[in-house]
Amino acid sequence: MKIAFAKPELPESGSLAVAVMDGRKLGLHAAQVEKLTKGAVNRAIAASRFKGGAEDQLALLAPAGVSAQSVLLFGLGQAAKLDALTAQAVGGRLAAAFNAAGEKEATVLLEAIPDGSLSEAELAANLAYGALLRSYRFDKYKTKEKPEQKPSLKRLTIGVSETGAAKKAFDPLEKIAEGIRLTRDLVSEPANIIYPETLAAEAKTLEELDVDVKILGVNEMKKLGMGALLGVAQGSAREARLVVMRWQGADDAKARPIAFIGKGVTFDTGGISIKPAAGMEDMKWDMAGSGVVIGLMKALAGRKAKVNAVGVVGLVENMPSGTAQRPGDIVTSMSGQTIEVLNTDAEGRLVLADALWYAQENYKPIAMVDLATLTGAIMIALGTHHAGLFSNDDTLPDRLLAAGKETGELLWRMPLAPAYDKLIDSPAADMKNIGGRYGGSITAAQFLQRFVQKGVPWAHLDIAGMAWSEKDAPTVPKGATAFGVRLLDRLVAANYEDK
Ligand code: BES
Ligand code: MN
Ligand code: ZN
């Protein structure tokens, strides 16, 4: 789907969408259509439940007096409540409506909203961004779909008086959307296509955007002593990889970077502690943390963020086999700490232990955020509306919580405490990789914290409930959500970029 910004003019064909404010108050362009159609707009509104709320839409088919084939009235709600997120949601719902109606071309006419917090250009840019995000669909393996079963919308024109300002506001948003698209693609791919080697190759394509990408193979990781990560990988025919992506966008090339670490288990069978068959296919998205880090690096580099950032992803496949690690095995991590692996299905923390340590040893980050589909327990605790946030700091989580509210990618802070940490002490090694039955997400986070060096502000996001969605949301079609890209892009923009 292509997006264009142009002066607001009535289109010769396609669908036309015009805005109505809360209380059925026609906007400038809606009023113009009302005149041209000799009152069809207000008659239709009077005959419906349409109130002009930000979720409302009302279609007029083939009205006399305009050349557009249909006129879609869309609500913008109350001017005072019209923020960037609302504009994005409106844009997403418009894209969904155009596709549902089979429209190929559509024009949305906008105008400045008095008393609104967004300028006309910001309104246009955010509406376009939402439409773009909603238009994603992973259908490359559907070879028999007829054209009429595919999304129809090819071109969306946003009519706005300040076209230059709108384009300028849209440019960075489009780059973020490109990062999100990459993440969604990577997470949607099945595990026979995306495995450590191929996922590393996908990350390597970021070199086109001047991201420095380094791929470590098994021998290099062995030399570094990454026994925790390699222990998980040893049961698979697919070799492990560790990928380091560096974006150097700060004025000072030596400025310490912010680091993002991702769990990249390209398929999680559970290993010898094997998972039940039902639903195991979901474990193709157990690499979502790494997919988000890769997409985030693409977004930051794409919009040339003035920050130094490093992304580290640990890529493994967790399989049962004759070479797989056994429950009870003791492995030595890169940090030197030993781990008794009591459950081979608690593998994400083992991968992250070495990835976290590697990032700190090599890049001395000013802050470090990891993302992982780490525990089923976080889904029990928070459901599918907040990711779990754990941190050893207070500034970093406050920044993350704020970025979450601004982007709609919500977080909920969970506790860490010595009493939980004790639960992963092992009689045989420095620690074990599972706690007891209770507080499973917290003991997982405590495990990670044992690999965080003194003085490093660190946050862990458990995104198990957020990486995949079973139903459409205004700007997130069902499937891979890329939860975390928008959030962390905002975290960087608001706190870590040169002014
Ligand atoms: N990848 C899973 C967590 C998961 C489960 C993510 C369901 C998304 C949906 C993780 O590796 C795992 O298996 N965790 C175990 C830990 C347990 C063995 C301590 C879990 O949550 O059951
Ligand atoms: Mn597992
Ligand atoms: Zn897992």
Coordinates of C-alpha atoms and ligand atoms in Angstrom, one line a residue, residues 263 268 275 283 285-286 343 345-347 349 373-377 379 434 464, ligand 1:
K263 CA 15.9 -14.0 23.2
D268 CA 11.3 -24.1 21.6
K275 CA 6.4 -29.6 25.9
M283 CA 6.9 -21.8 19.8
W285 CA 7.6 -17.1 17.8
D286 CA 9.9 -17.8 20.7
N343 CA 14.4 -28.1 33.3
D345 CA 12.4 -25.9 28.8
A346 CA 13.6 -22.9 30.9
E347 CA 16.1 -22.2 28.1
R349 CA 17.2 -17.4 30.5
T373 CA 9.1 -14.5 25.5
L374 CA 10.4 -15.9 28.7
T375 CA 7.6 -17.4 30.8
G376 CA 4.0 -18.7 30.5
A377 CA 3.6 -17.4 34.0
M379 CA 0.6 -14.5 30.7
I434 CA 14.1 -22.9 37.7
A464 CA 5.4 -13.8 26.2
Ligands
BES1 N1 9.2 -19.9 25.6 C1 8.6 -20.4 26.8 C2 7.7 -19.4 27.4 C3 6.4 -19.2 26.7 C4 5.3 -20.1 26.9 C5 6.2 -18.2 25.8 C6 4.1 -19.9 26.3 C7 5.0 -18.0 25.1 C8 4.0 -18.8 25.4 C9 9.8 -20.6 27.8 O1 11.0 -21.0 27.2 C10 9.3 -21.7 28.7 O2 9.2 -22.8 28.3 N2 9.1 -21.4 30.0 C11 8.7 -22.3 30.9 C12 9.6 -22.1 32.2 C13 9.4 -23.2 33.2 C14 9.9 -24.5 32.6 C15 10.1 -22.8 34.4 C16 7.2 -22.0 31.2 O3 6.8 -20.8 31.2 O4 6.5 -22.9 31.4

